[in-house]
Amino acid sequence: MPMNERAIAGDRPTGSKKAVIGRIFRYYMRYKWRVLLAFVLMVGSNLFALLGPWLSGAAIDAIDLESGVDFAAVGFYCLWMAVFYVVSSAFSYLLSVLMIRLSQNIVREMRQDLFDKMLALPVGELDKLSAGDLINRISYDIATLNASLSNDILQAATGVITIVGALVGMIATSPILLAFFAVTIPISVLITIARGKSMRPLFRRRSAKLAELNGYSEEMLSGLHTIRAYGREEEIAAKFCEKNTQAADAYYKADYVASLIGPSINFVNNFGTVLISAAGCFLFLYHKISVGEISAFLMYARRFSGPVNEFANVIGEIQSALAAAERVFRLLDSPSEGADADDAEELGDVRGSVAFEHVRFGYEEQEDVIHDLSFQAQPGQTVAIVGPTGAGKTTLVNLMMRFYDPRGGRILLDGKDIRSYTRRSLRAAYTMVLQDTWLFEGTIFENIAYGKEDAAPDEVKRAAEEAHIADFIESLPEKYDTPLTDGGCNLSKGQKQLMTIARAMLSPAKLLILDEATSNVDTRTELLIRDAMARLMRGRTCFVIAHRLTTVRNADLILVVRDGDIVERGTHTELLETNGFYASIYAAQFE
C-alpha cells in the first residue's frame, strides 16, 4: 500500500465486521420509519410467497387416481396460489423501489459526511493524501456501498426471512424428510463462512490497489505536457502497466475466491435434492407421505437453498462493500482540525500588526524546519520573504493562517496570540494570490467575485481593470458571463494568474499574501500590473514570497530565510550594502 494510504490508518481494518455493519446501520436508523415499512413489505412478500408451495401440494393431493380429480379443490388452491404470488410480487416491487430510494438517501448523506470531513481535515493530513485517493473514496468506494445497500443487503435480509419461512414449512410438511435435508445444511453454512472470512482482506486490497492506480493516473494526466516534453511516454506507460496489472491481479484474486462459493453451494444443494427425492420415494411406498407433500417439501427445500446459494454469490459483493466502508469510515474517523479555544473570539477591525516571537515548527516530530524565528510587521508594511527553495518561506504563511500551529513560541496579530481568535475569522483577515492558481467551474464574474461576498458588477469590473485582465474579458463573446470549465483550462496560465490577482484586489481583507504571485506573468505584464499592485498593497500588511527579487525591491522589510532561520533582514539597499547572502542571490539573478 502506498505511503499516502498508510498516512491515515494503514492497511489494517478500522474495526471488526460488526463495528462496520453497526455504523452502516446507524445511517439506516436516520430513516427508521422507512426501514420499518421496508421490513413489513419484506416479511409480507416472503410470507405470501412461502404459502405457494403448501397450496401447490394441496392441489396435487386433490388429484386421486382412484376417486378422480376434485376440480373445485384444485381450482380453489390454484386461485389462492395465484393471488398470493401476485400480492408477493407487488410487495417485492414496492420494496425494491423503497430500498433504491433509501439507499440513495443514505449514500447521499455518507458522501456529504465524507466531503465535509475532507474540508475539516488538517492541512497536514491532506498533504499526506493524493487527490486520486480522496476521489476514489468519494466516488468508487461510495458507489460500491451504494450497490450493496440497494441490492445486496436487501437480498441478504430477504434471504434470511425466506430461509426461516422455508424451514418452518419443511418442518410442518415432513420432519422425516427434513432430517435427510439437514445433512447438507451445515456443509453449505461452513463453506459460506469459510470463504467469507478469506475474502474480506482480498477486497480490502482490491480497493487499495484501485486507489493507488487512480492516484497515479490523476498525477500523470495532470503532468501530460511535461511527460511528452521529456519524452517519457514509454517509461510512464510501463509504470502504469505495472500498477494496472497489480490492480487487475487484486481484482482477479478477490473475484476468483468469490466465484468458487456459488458452484460449491450449488453442488451441495443438488446433492440434497437427490437425498430428498430418494427418501421421499421410500416414504411414499410405505404410505408415510403423499405426493403433494413431497412436491411441497421439494419446493420449500429449493426456496431454502436458493437464498443460501444467493448468499454465496452476494457475499463477495458484501465483503467488497465492507472493505469500501472501512476506507470511508477510516477517513471519517481521522481527527478533524482542532477546535477553537472555548474563549476564542471573532477577529474584527483588523489593524494588521503581525509578530513572530521565538517560533519553532517542524512537519515531522524529530525535525524542525523553523528554529527560534522572530520578526515583526507593522500595519501597512510590506514584508518580503526570500530565500532558496525549501528554506521555509511558505511554512511561515501556513503558520500565519493557522494551517499549522507552532511547537514553540507564538504568533501575534494586533498584539494577541492568533490562537485566541477563531480560525474562520483569522483566515478571513487574509487574502492571497498563490503560485498555483485555483479557478472553479463557473463564470468569470463568479470567480472574481469569490473574493468578496455580494460583490457588485462595477466592483468586479474595476478589479479586473486594475489587474489588466478587463480588456481580455471584454473581447470574449460572453464577456464576464463566459463559463470556465475544468479549472480554467480555456485560459492561459498568465490569464488565470491575473484572474486570481483581480479576485484578491476585490477582497476587503487587511492582510495580503503574495506567494510567487507573478511567476506565471511575463515581464511586460508584470510591469503593467505593478502600479495596480501598489494600490492593492496600500493600507494592507503584505507578505510577499518571491524568487524574482525585482518584485521585492520596494519592500519595507526583507527577510532572508535559509534553513529555517532568518539570516538577514533589512531593506533592499541595506542588504546589498552588507554584501551577504541576499546580495549574492541578487547578483546571480542580474549579472
Coordinates of C-alpha atoms in Angstrom, one line a residue:
M1 CA 0.0 0.0 0.0
P2 CA 1.3 3.5 -0.9
M3 CA 2.5 5.8 1.7
N4 CA -0.4 8.2 1.3
E5 CA -2.7 5.3 2.2
R6 CA -0.8 4.4 5.3
A7 CA -0.8 8.0 6.4
I8 CA -4.3 7.8 7.9
A9 CA -4.7 4.3 9.2
G10 CA -2.5 1.9 7.3
D11 CA -3.6 -1.4 5.7
R12 CA -5.4 -2.8 8.7
P13 CA -9.1 -2.7 9.4
T14 CA -10.6 0.1 11.4
G15 CA -12.7 -2.3 13.4
S16 CA -14.5 -5.6 13.3
K17 CA -17.0 -6.5 10.7
K18 CA -19.7 -6.0 13.3
A19 CA -18.5 -2.5 14.0
V20 CA -18.5 -1.6 10.3
I21 CA -22.0 -3.0 9.9
G22 CA -23.1 -1.2 13.0
R23 CA -22.0 2.1 11.6
I24 CA -23.9 1.4 8.3
F25 CA -26.9 0.5 10.4
R26 CA -26.8 3.9 12.1
Y27 CA -27.2 5.6 8.8
Y28 CA -30.3 3.4 8.2
M29 CA -31.7 4.5 11.5
R30 CA -31.8 8.1 10.3
Y31 CA -34.8 6.8 8.2
K32 CA -36.3 4.4 10.8
W33 CA -39.9 4.7 9.6
R34 CA -38.9 3.8 6.0
V35 CA -36.8 0.9 7.3
L36 CA -39.8 -0.3 9.3
L37 CA -42.0 -0.1 6.2
A38 CA -39.3 -2.0 4.2
F39 CA -39.3 -4.7 6.9
V40 CA -43.1 -5.0 6.7
L41 CA -43.0 -5.3 2.9
M42 CA -40.2 -7.8 3.1
V43 CA -42.0 -10.0 5.6
G44 CA -45.2 -9.8 3.7
S45 CA -43.7 -10.5 0.3
N46 CA -41.9 -13.6 1.6
L47 CA -44.9 -14.8 3.7
F48 CA -47.2 -14.8 0.7
A49 CA -44.6 -16.4 -1.5
L50 CA -44.0 -19.2 1.1
L51 CA -47.7 -20.1 1.2
G52 CA -47.4 -21.1 -2.5
P53 CA -45.6 -24.5 -2.0
W54 CA -48.2 -25.6 0.6
L55 CA -51.1 -24.6 -1.8
S56 CA -49.4 -26.4 -4.6
G57 CA -49.0 -29.6 -2.6
A58 CA -52.7 -29.4 -1.5
A59 CA -53.7 -29.0 -5.2
I60 CA -51.7 -32.1 -6.1
D61 CA -53.2 -34.1 -3.3
A62 CA -56.7 -33.2 -4.6
I63 CA -55.9 -35.4 -7.5
D64 CA -56.8 -39.1 -6.6
L65 CA -56.1 -41.8 -9.1
E66 CA -59.0 -43.9 -7.6
S67 CA -61.7 -41.4 -6.8
G68 CA -60.8 -38.9 -9.6
V69 CA -59.9 -35.2 -9.6
D70 CA -61.6 -32.7 -7.2
F71 CA -61.6 -29.9 -9.7
A72 CA -63.3 -27.5 -7.2
A73 CA -60.5 -28.1 -4.7
V74 CA -57.8 -27.8 -7.3
G75 CA -59.3 -24.6 -8.6
F76 CA -59.6 -23.2 -5.1
Y77 CA -55.9 -23.9 -4.2
C78 CA -54.6 -22.6 -7.6
L79 CA -56.7 -19.4 -7.4
W80 CA -55.4 -18.5 -4.0
M81 CA -51.8 -19.5 -5.0
A82 CA -52.1 -17.1 -7.9
V83 CA -53.5 -14.3 -5.6
F84 CA -50.7 -14.8 -3.1
Y85 CA -48.0 -14.8 -5.8
V86 CA -49.4 -11.5 -7.3
V87 CA -49.5 -9.9 -3.8
S88 CA -46.0 -11.1 -3.1
S89 CA -44.7 -9.7 -6.4
A90 CA -46.4 -6.3 -5.7
F91 CA -44.9 -6.1 -2.2
S92 CA -41.5 -7.1 -3.7
Y93 CA -41.8 -4.3 -6.3
L94 CA -42.7 -1.7 -3.7
L95 CA -39.8 -2.9 -1.5
S96 CA -37.3 -2.6 -4.4
V97 CA -38.4 1.0 -5.1
L98 CA -38.3 1.9 -1.4
M99 CA -34.8 0.4 -0.9
I100 CA -33.4 2.2 -4.0
R101 CA -34.7 5.5 -2.6
L102 CA -33.5 4.7 0.9
S103 CA -30.0 3.6 -0.3
Q104 CA -29.7 6.8 -2.4
N105 CA -30.5 8.9 0.6
I106 CA -28.0 7.1 2.8
V107 CA -25.3 7.3 0.2
R108 CA -26.0 11.0 -0.3
E109 CA -25.6 11.6 3.4
M110 CA -22.5 9.4 3.6
R111 CA -20.9 11.2 0.6
Q112 CA -21.8 14.6 2.2
D113 CA -20.3 13.5 5.5
L114 CA -17.1 12.4 3.7
F115 CA -16.8 15.6 1.8
D116 CA -17.4 17.7 4.9
K117 CA -14.7 15.6 6.6
M118 CA -12.3 16.4 3.8
L119 CA -12.9 20.1 4.3
A120 CA -12.4 19.7 8.0
L121 CA -9.1 17.7 7.8
P122 CA -6.0 19.4 9.0
V123 CA -3.8 20.6 6.2
G124 CA -1.1 18.3 7.4
E125 CA -3.3 15.3 6.8
L126 CA -4.4 16.5 3.4
D127 CA -0.8 16.9 2.4
K128 CA -0.2 13.2 3.0
L129 CA -3.1 12.1 0.7
S130 CA -3.2 12.2 -3.0
A131 CA -6.1 13.7 -4.9
G132 CA -6.7 10.4 -6.6
D133 CA -7.1 8.6 -3.3
L134 CA -9.6 11.1 -2.0
I135 CA -11.6 11.0 -5.2
N136 CA -11.5 7.2 -5.1
R137 CA -13.1 7.2 -1.7
I138 CA -15.8 9.6 -2.5
S139 CA -16.6 8.0 -5.9
Y140 CA -15.7 4.3 -6.2
D141 CA -16.0 3.3 -2.6
I142 CA -19.3 5.2 -2.2
A143 CA -20.6 3.6 -5.4
T144 CA -19.6 0.2 -4.2
L145 CA -21.5 0.9 -1.0
N146 CA -24.5 2.2 -3.0
A147 CA -24.7 -1.1 -5.0
S148 CA -24.6 -3.1 -1.8
L149 CA -27.1 -1.0 0.1
S150 CA -29.7 -1.1 -2.7
N151 CA -29.3 -4.7 -3.8
D152 CA -27.0 -7.0 -1.7
I153 CA -28.3 -6.1 1.8
L154 CA -31.9 -6.3 0.6
Q155 CA -31.1 -9.7 -1.0
A156 CA -29.4 -10.9 2.2
A157 CA -32.2 -9.7 4.5
T158 CA -34.9 -11.2 2.3
G159 CA -32.9 -14.4 2.2
V160 CA -32.9 -14.7 6.0
I161 CA -36.7 -14.4 6.1
T162 CA -37.1 -16.9 3.2
I163 CA -34.8 -19.4 5.0
V164 CA -36.7 -19.2 8.2
G165 CA -40.1 -19.4 6.5
A166 CA -39.0 -22.3 4.3
L167 CA -37.6 -24.2 7.4
V168 CA -40.9 -23.8 9.1
G169 CA -42.7 -25.0 6.0
M170 CA -40.4 -28.1 5.8
I171 CA -41.0 -28.9 9.5
A172 CA -44.7 -28.6 9.0
T173 CA -44.7 -30.8 5.9
S174 CA -42.4 -33.6 6.8
P175 CA -39.9 -33.7 9.8
I176 CA -38.6 -37.0 8.5
L177 CA -37.5 -35.6 5.1
L178 CA -36.0 -32.6 7.0
A179 CA -33.7 -35.0 8.7
F180 CA -32.3 -36.0 5.3
F181 CA -32.1 -32.5 4.1
A182 CA -30.4 -31.3 7.3
V183 CA -27.3 -33.3 6.3
T184 CA -26.4 -30.7 3.7
I185 CA -27.2 -27.5 5.7
P186 CA -24.0 -27.5 7.8
I187 CA -21.9 -28.1 4.8
S188 CA -23.4 -25.1 3.0
V189 CA -23.1 -22.8 6.0
L190 CA -19.4 -23.8 6.7
I191 CA -18.5 -23.2 3.0
T192 CA -20.1 -19.8 3.1
I193 CA -18.5 -18.7 6.4
A194 CA -15.0 -20.0 5.5
R195 CA -15.0 -18.3 2.1
G196 CA -16.4 -15.1 3.6
K197 CA -13.5 -14.8 6.1
S198 CA -10.9 -15.2 3.4
M199 CA -12.5 -12.7 1.0
R200 CA -12.6 -9.6 3.2
P201 CA -8.8 -8.9 3.1
L202 CA -8.8 -9.6 -0.6
F203 CA -11.5 -7.0 -1.3
R204 CA -9.7 -4.5 1.0
R205 CA -6.5 -5.0 -1.0
R206 CA -8.5 -4.6 -4.2
S207 CA -9.9 -1.2 -3.1
A208 CA -6.4 -0.1 -2.1
K209 CA -4.8 -1.1 -5.4
L210 CA -7.5 0.7 -7.3
A211 CA -6.9 3.8 -5.2
E212 CA -3.2 3.6 -6.0
L213 CA -3.9 3.3 -9.7
N214 CA -6.4 6.2 -9.7
G215 CA -3.9 8.4 -7.8
Y216 CA -1.1 7.6 -10.3
S217 CA -3.4 8.2 -13.2
E218 CA -4.5 11.6 -11.9
E219 CA -0.9 12.6 -11.2
M220 CA 0.3 11.6 -14.7
L221 CA -2.6 13.1 -16.6
S222 CA -2.1 16.4 -14.9
G223 CA 1.5 16.4 -16.0
L224 CA 1.0 15.1 -19.5
H225 CA 2.6 18.0 -21.2
T226 CA 5.8 17.6 -19.1
I227 CA 5.9 13.9 -19.8
R228 CA 5.7 14.5 -23.5
A229 CA 8.2 17.3 -23.4
Y230 CA 10.8 15.0 -21.8
G231 CA 9.9 12.0 -24.0
R232 CA 9.0 9.8 -21.0
E233 CA 5.8 8.3 -22.5
E234 CA 7.2 4.7 -22.6
E235 CA 8.5 4.9 -19.1
I236 CA 5.2 6.2 -17.7
A237 CA 3.2 3.7 -19.8
A238 CA 5.4 0.9 -18.4
K239 CA 4.8 2.0 -14.8
F240 CA 1.1 2.4 -15.4
C241 CA 1.1 -1.1 -16.8
E242 CA 2.7 -2.3 -13.6
K243 CA 0.1 -0.6 -11.4
N244 CA -2.7 -1.7 -13.7
T245 CA -1.5 -5.3 -13.5
Q246 CA -1.4 -5.1 -9.8
A247 CA -5.0 -3.8 -9.6
A248 CA -6.1 -6.4 -12.1
D249 CA -4.5 -9.2 -10.1
A250 CA -6.1 -7.9 -6.9
Y251 CA -9.5 -7.9 -8.7
Y252 CA -8.9 -11.4 -10.1
K253 CA -7.9 -12.9 -6.7
A254 CA -10.9 -11.4 -5.0
D255 CA -13.4 -12.4 -7.7
Y256 CA -11.8 -15.8 -8.1
V257 CA -12.3 -16.7 -4.5
A258 CA -15.8 -15.3 -4.5
S259 CA -16.7 -17.3 -7.7
L260 CA -15.8 -20.6 -6.0
I261 CA -18.6 -20.3 -3.5
G262 CA -21.6 -20.5 -5.9
P263 CA -20.6 -23.7 -7.6
S264 CA -19.8 -25.4 -4.3
I265 CA -23.1 -24.4 -2.7
N266 CA -24.9 -25.5 -5.9
F267 CA -23.3 -28.9 -5.7
V268 CA -24.3 -29.4 -2.1
N269 CA -27.9 -28.2 -2.7
N270 CA -28.3 -30.5 -5.7
F271 CA -27.0 -33.4 -3.6
G272 CA -29.6 -32.5 -1.0
T273 CA -32.3 -32.7 -3.7
V274 CA -31.2 -36.2 -4.6
L275 CA -31.4 -37.3 -1.0
I276 CA -34.9 -35.8 -0.5
S277 CA -36.2 -37.4 -3.8
A278 CA -34.8 -40.8 -2.9
A279 CA -36.1 -40.6 0.7
G280 CA -39.5 -39.3 -0.5
C281 CA -39.9 -42.3 -2.8
F282 CA -39.4 -44.8 0.0
L283 CA -41.7 -42.9 2.4
F284 CA -44.4 -42.8 -0.3
L285 CA -44.2 -46.5 -0.9
Y286 CA -44.8 -47.1 2.8
H287 CA -47.6 -44.5 2.9
K288 CA -45.8 -42.2 5.2
I289 CA -46.1 -39.2 2.9
S290 CA -48.2 -38.0 0.0
V291 CA -47.1 -37.0 -3.5
G292 CA -48.3 -33.4 -2.8
E293 CA -46.2 -33.3 0.4
I294 CA -43.2 -34.5 -1.4
S295 CA -43.7 -31.8 -4.0
A296 CA -44.3 -29.1 -1.4
F297 CA -41.2 -30.2 0.6
L298 CA -39.0 -30.1 -2.6
M299 CA -40.3 -26.6 -3.3
Y300 CA -39.6 -25.5 0.3
A301 CA -36.1 -27.1 0.0
R302 CA -35.4 -25.2 -3.2
R303 CA -36.6 -22.0 -1.5
F304 CA -34.4 -22.7 1.4
S305 CA -31.4 -23.5 -0.8
G306 CA -32.0 -20.5 -3.1
P307 CA -31.1 -17.8 -0.5
V308 CA -28.1 -19.9 0.7
N309 CA -26.8 -20.0 -2.9
E310 CA -27.6 -16.3 -3.3
F311 CA -25.6 -15.7 -0.1
A312 CA -22.7 -17.4 -1.7
N313 CA -22.9 -15.2 -4.7
V314 CA -23.7 -12.0 -2.9
I315 CA -21.2 -12.4 0.0
G316 CA -18.4 -11.3 -2.3
E317 CA -20.1 -8.1 -3.1
I318 CA -20.9 -7.5 0.6
Q319 CA -17.3 -8.1 1.5
S320 CA -16.3 -5.6 -1.2
A321 CA -18.8 -3.2 0.3
L322 CA -17.4 -3.7 3.8
A323 CA -13.9 -3.1 2.6
A324 CA -15.1 0.1 0.9
A325 CA -16.9 1.1 4.0
E326 CA -13.8 0.6 6.1
R327 CA -11.9 3.0 3.8
V328 CA -14.7 5.6 4.1
F329 CA -15.0 5.3 7.9
R330 CA -11.2 5.4 8.2
L331 CA -11.3 8.8 6.7
L332 CA -14.4 9.9 8.7
D333 CA -12.6 8.8 11.9
S334 CA -9.5 10.8 11.1
P335 CA -9.1 13.7 13.5
S336 CA -10.5 17.0 12.2
E337 CA -8.7 20.3 12.5
G338 CA -8.5 21.1 16.2
A339 CA -11.5 23.1 17.6
D340 CA -11.1 26.7 18.5
A341 CA -10.4 27.5 22.1
D342 CA -13.6 27.8 24.3
D343 CA -12.9 31.5 24.8
A344 CA -11.8 32.2 21.2
E345 CA -13.2 35.5 19.9
E346 CA -14.1 36.7 16.5
L347 CA -11.4 38.8 14.9
G348 CA -12.8 42.2 13.8
D349 CA -11.5 45.6 12.9
V350 CA -8.0 44.3 11.9
R351 CA -5.1 46.8 12.1
G352 CA -2.6 44.4 10.6
S353 CA 0.3 44.1 13.1
V354 CA 1.9 40.7 12.8
A355 CA 4.7 39.4 15.1
F356 CA 6.6 36.1 15.3
E357 CA 8.1 35.5 18.8
H358 CA 10.7 32.7 19.0
V359 CA 8.6 30.4 16.7
R360 CA 9.7 26.8 16.3
F361 CA 8.0 24.4 13.9
G362 CA 8.5 21.1 12.1
Y363 CA 6.3 18.9 9.9
E364 CA 7.9 15.7 11.4
E365 CA 8.3 15.1 15.1
Q366 CA 12.1 14.7 15.1
E367 CA 12.9 17.6 12.7
D368 CA 12.3 21.3 12.9
V369 CA 12.2 23.4 9.7
I370 CA 11.8 26.7 11.6
H371 CA 14.1 27.4 14.5
D372 CA 13.6 30.2 17.0
L373 CA 12.3 32.7 14.4
S374 CA 11.3 36.2 15.4
F375 CA 10.2 39.3 13.4
Q376 CA 7.5 42.0 13.4
A377 CA 5.5 43.6 10.6
Q378 CA 3.8 46.9 11.4
P379 CA 0.4 47.7 10.0
G380 CA 0.6 48.7 6.3
Q381 CA 4.1 47.4 5.9
T382 CA 5.3 45.2 3.1
V383 CA 7.4 42.3 4.3
A384 CA 9.2 40.3 1.6
I385 CA 10.4 36.7 2.4
V386 CA 13.1 35.5 0.1
G387 CA 15.5 32.6 0.1
P388 CA 16.3 29.3 -1.6
T389 CA 13.7 26.6 -2.2
G390 CA 12.9 24.6 0.9
A391 CA 14.1 27.4 3.2
G392 CA 10.7 27.6 5.0
K393 CA 9.1 30.6 3.2
T394 CA 5.7 29.1 2.6
T395 CA 5.8 27.5 6.0
L396 CA 5.7 31.0 7.5
V397 CA 2.5 31.7 5.6
N398 CA 0.9 28.4 6.7
L399 CA 1.7 29.3 10.3
M400 CA 0.2 32.8 10.0
M401 CA -3.1 31.4 8.8
R402 CA -3.1 28.5 11.4
F403 CA -2.9 25.8 8.8
Y404 CA -0.3 24.5 11.3
D405 CA 0.4 25.6 14.9
P406 CA 3.9 26.2 16.1
R407 CA 5.6 23.8 18.5
G408 CA 7.2 26.6 20.4
G409 CA 6.8 30.4 20.6
R410 CA 3.8 32.3 19.5
I411 CA 2.4 34.4 16.6
L412 CA 0.6 37.6 17.4
L413 CA -1.9 39.5 15.3
D414 CA -2.7 43.0 16.6
G415 CA -0.9 42.1 19.8
K416 CA -2.9 39.0 20.6
D417 CA -1.9 35.3 20.1
I418 CA -3.7 34.1 16.9
R419 CA -4.9 31.0 18.9
S420 CA -7.2 33.3 20.8
Y421 CA -9.1 34.0 17.6
T422 CA -11.5 31.7 15.7
R423 CA -9.8 30.1 12.7
R424 CA -12.5 31.3 10.4
S425 CA -12.3 34.9 11.3
L426 CA -8.5 34.8 11.3
R427 CA -8.3 33.4 7.8
A428 CA -10.9 35.8 6.6
A429 CA -8.5 38.6 7.6
Y430 CA -6.1 37.4 4.8
T431 CA -6.5 37.5 1.0
M432 CA -3.9 35.8 -1.1
V433 CA -2.6 35.2 -4.6
L434 CA -0.7 31.9 -4.9
Q435 CA 1.7 30.5 -7.5
D436 CA -0.8 27.6 -8.1
T437 CA -3.9 29.3 -9.4
W438 CA -7.3 27.9 -8.5
L439 CA -10.4 28.7 -10.5
F440 CA -13.6 26.8 -10.1
E441 CA -16.3 25.8 -12.6
G442 CA -18.5 28.9 -13.1
T443 CA -18.4 32.2 -14.9
I444 CA -15.5 34.7 -14.9
F445 CA -17.7 37.0 -12.9
E446 CA -18.3 34.4 -10.2
N447 CA -14.6 33.6 -10.0
I448 CA -13.5 37.2 -9.5
A449 CA -16.4 37.9 -7.1
Y450 CA -15.3 35.0 -5.0
G451 CA -13.0 37.5 -3.3
K452 CA -15.9 39.5 -1.8
E453 CA -19.4 38.3 -0.8
D454 CA -22.2 40.1 -2.7
A455 CA -19.7 41.9 -4.9
A456 CA -21.4 44.4 -7.3
P457 CA -20.7 44.1 -11.1
D458 CA -19.0 47.5 -11.1
E459 CA -16.6 46.3 -8.3
V460 CA -15.8 43.2 -10.3
K461 CA -15.1 45.2 -13.4
R462 CA -13.0 47.7 -11.5
A463 CA -10.9 44.9 -10.0
A464 CA -10.4 43.3 -13.5
E465 CA -9.3 46.7 -14.9
E466 CA -6.7 47.1 -12.1
A467 CA -5.4 43.6 -12.8
H468 CA -5.2 44.4 -16.5
I469 CA -7.4 41.5 -17.4
A470 CA -10.5 43.5 -18.3
D471 CA -9.6 44.0 -22.0
F472 CA -9.2 40.3 -22.5
I473 CA -12.6 39.6 -20.7
E474 CA -14.4 42.2 -22.8
S475 CA -13.0 40.6 -26.0
L476 CA -14.8 37.4 -25.2
P477 CA -18.3 36.8 -26.8
E478 CA -20.0 36.4 -23.4
K479 CA -17.6 38.7 -21.5
Y480 CA -18.0 38.3 -17.7
D481 CA -20.6 35.6 -18.2
T482 CA -18.0 33.4 -20.0
P483 CA -18.1 30.0 -18.3
L484 CA -14.8 28.5 -17.1
T485 CA -14.5 24.7 -17.1
D486 CA -12.0 22.3 -15.6
G487 CA -10.2 24.8 -13.6
G488 CA -10.0 27.4 -16.4
C489 CA -8.4 25.2 -19.0
N490 CA -9.6 27.6 -21.6
L491 CA -7.3 30.3 -20.2
S492 CA -3.5 30.7 -20.4
K493 CA -1.5 30.4 -17.2
G494 CA -0.9 34.2 -17.2
Q495 CA -4.6 34.9 -17.7
K496 CA -5.5 32.6 -14.8
Q497 CA -2.9 34.3 -12.6
L498 CA -4.3 37.7 -13.5
M499 CA -7.8 36.5 -12.6
T500 CA -6.7 35.5 -9.1
I501 CA -5.0 38.8 -8.7
A502 CA -8.3 40.6 -9.6
R503 CA -10.0 38.4 -7.0
A504 CA -7.5 39.5 -4.4
M505 CA -8.0 43.1 -5.3
L506 CA -11.7 42.8 -4.6
S507 CA -11.2 41.4 -1.1
P508 CA -11.6 43.8 1.8
A509 CA -9.1 41.8 3.9
K510 CA -6.4 43.9 5.7
L511 CA -3.6 41.3 5.3
L512 CA -2.3 40.2 1.9
I513 CA -0.2 37.2 0.9
L514 CA 1.5 37.1 -2.4
D515 CA 3.3 33.7 -2.9
E516 CA 5.2 33.9 -6.2
A517 CA 2.2 35.8 -7.5
T518 CA 3.9 37.0 -10.7
S519 CA 5.6 33.7 -11.5
N520 CA 3.3 33.0 -14.4
V521 CA 3.2 36.5 -15.7
D522 CA 5.6 37.7 -18.4
T523 CA 7.8 40.7 -17.8
R524 CA 5.7 43.2 -19.8
T525 CA 2.5 42.2 -17.9
E526 CA 4.4 42.3 -14.6
L527 CA 5.3 45.9 -15.3
L528 CA 1.7 46.7 -16.3
I529 CA 0.3 45.4 -13.0
R530 CA 3.0 46.8 -10.7
D531 CA 1.2 50.2 -10.2
A532 CA -2.1 48.3 -9.6
M533 CA -0.4 46.0 -7.1
A534 CA 1.0 49.1 -5.4
R535 CA -2.6 50.4 -5.0
L536 CA -3.7 47.0 -3.8
M537 CA -1.0 46.8 -1.2
R538 CA -1.6 50.3 0.1
G539 CA -3.1 50.2 3.6
R540 CA -2.6 46.5 4.0
T541 CA 0.1 44.5 5.7
C542 CA 1.6 42.5 2.9
F543 CA 3.7 39.4 2.9
V544 CA 5.5 38.8 -0.4
I545 CA 7.2 35.5 -1.1
A546 CA 9.3 35.7 -4.3
H547 CA 12.3 34.4 -6.1
R548 CA 12.4 37.2 -8.6
L549 CA 13.9 40.0 -6.5
T550 CA 12.6 42.7 -8.8
T551 CA 9.3 42.3 -7.1
V552 CA 10.6 43.0 -3.6
R553 CA 12.9 46.0 -4.1
N554 CA 10.4 48.4 -2.6
A555 CA 9.5 46.2 0.4
D556 CA 9.7 47.9 3.8
L557 CA 11.4 44.8 5.3
I558 CA 13.1 41.9 3.5
L559 CA 13.6 38.7 5.5
V560 CA 16.2 36.4 4.0
V561 CA 15.4 32.8 5.2
R562 CA 17.8 30.0 5.0
D563 CA 17.4 26.5 6.5
G564 CA 14.5 27.7 8.7
D565 CA 16.3 30.8 10.1
I566 CA 16.3 34.4 9.3
V567 CA 19.9 35.0 8.3
E568 CA 19.5 38.6 7.1
R569 CA 16.9 41.4 7.4
G570 CA 16.6 44.9 6.2
T571 CA 15.6 46.9 3.1
H572 CA 16.8 46.2 -0.4
T573 CA 19.5 48.8 -0.2
E574 CA 20.7 47.9 3.3
L575 CA 21.0 44.2 2.3
L576 CA 23.0 45.0 -0.8
E577 CA 25.4 47.1 1.3
T578 CA 26.0 44.3 3.7
N579 CA 27.2 42.2 0.7
G580 CA 25.8 39.0 2.3
F581 CA 23.6 36.1 1.2
Y582 CA 20.9 38.4 -0.3
A583 CA 23.5 40.3 -2.3
S584 CA 24.8 37.0 -3.7
I585 CA 21.3 36.0 -4.8
Y586 CA 20.7 39.4 -6.4
A587 CA 24.0 39.3 -8.2
A588 CA 23.2 35.8 -9.5
Q589 CA 19.9 37.0 -11.0
F590 CA 21.1 40.2 -12.6
E591 CA 24.8 39.7 -13.6

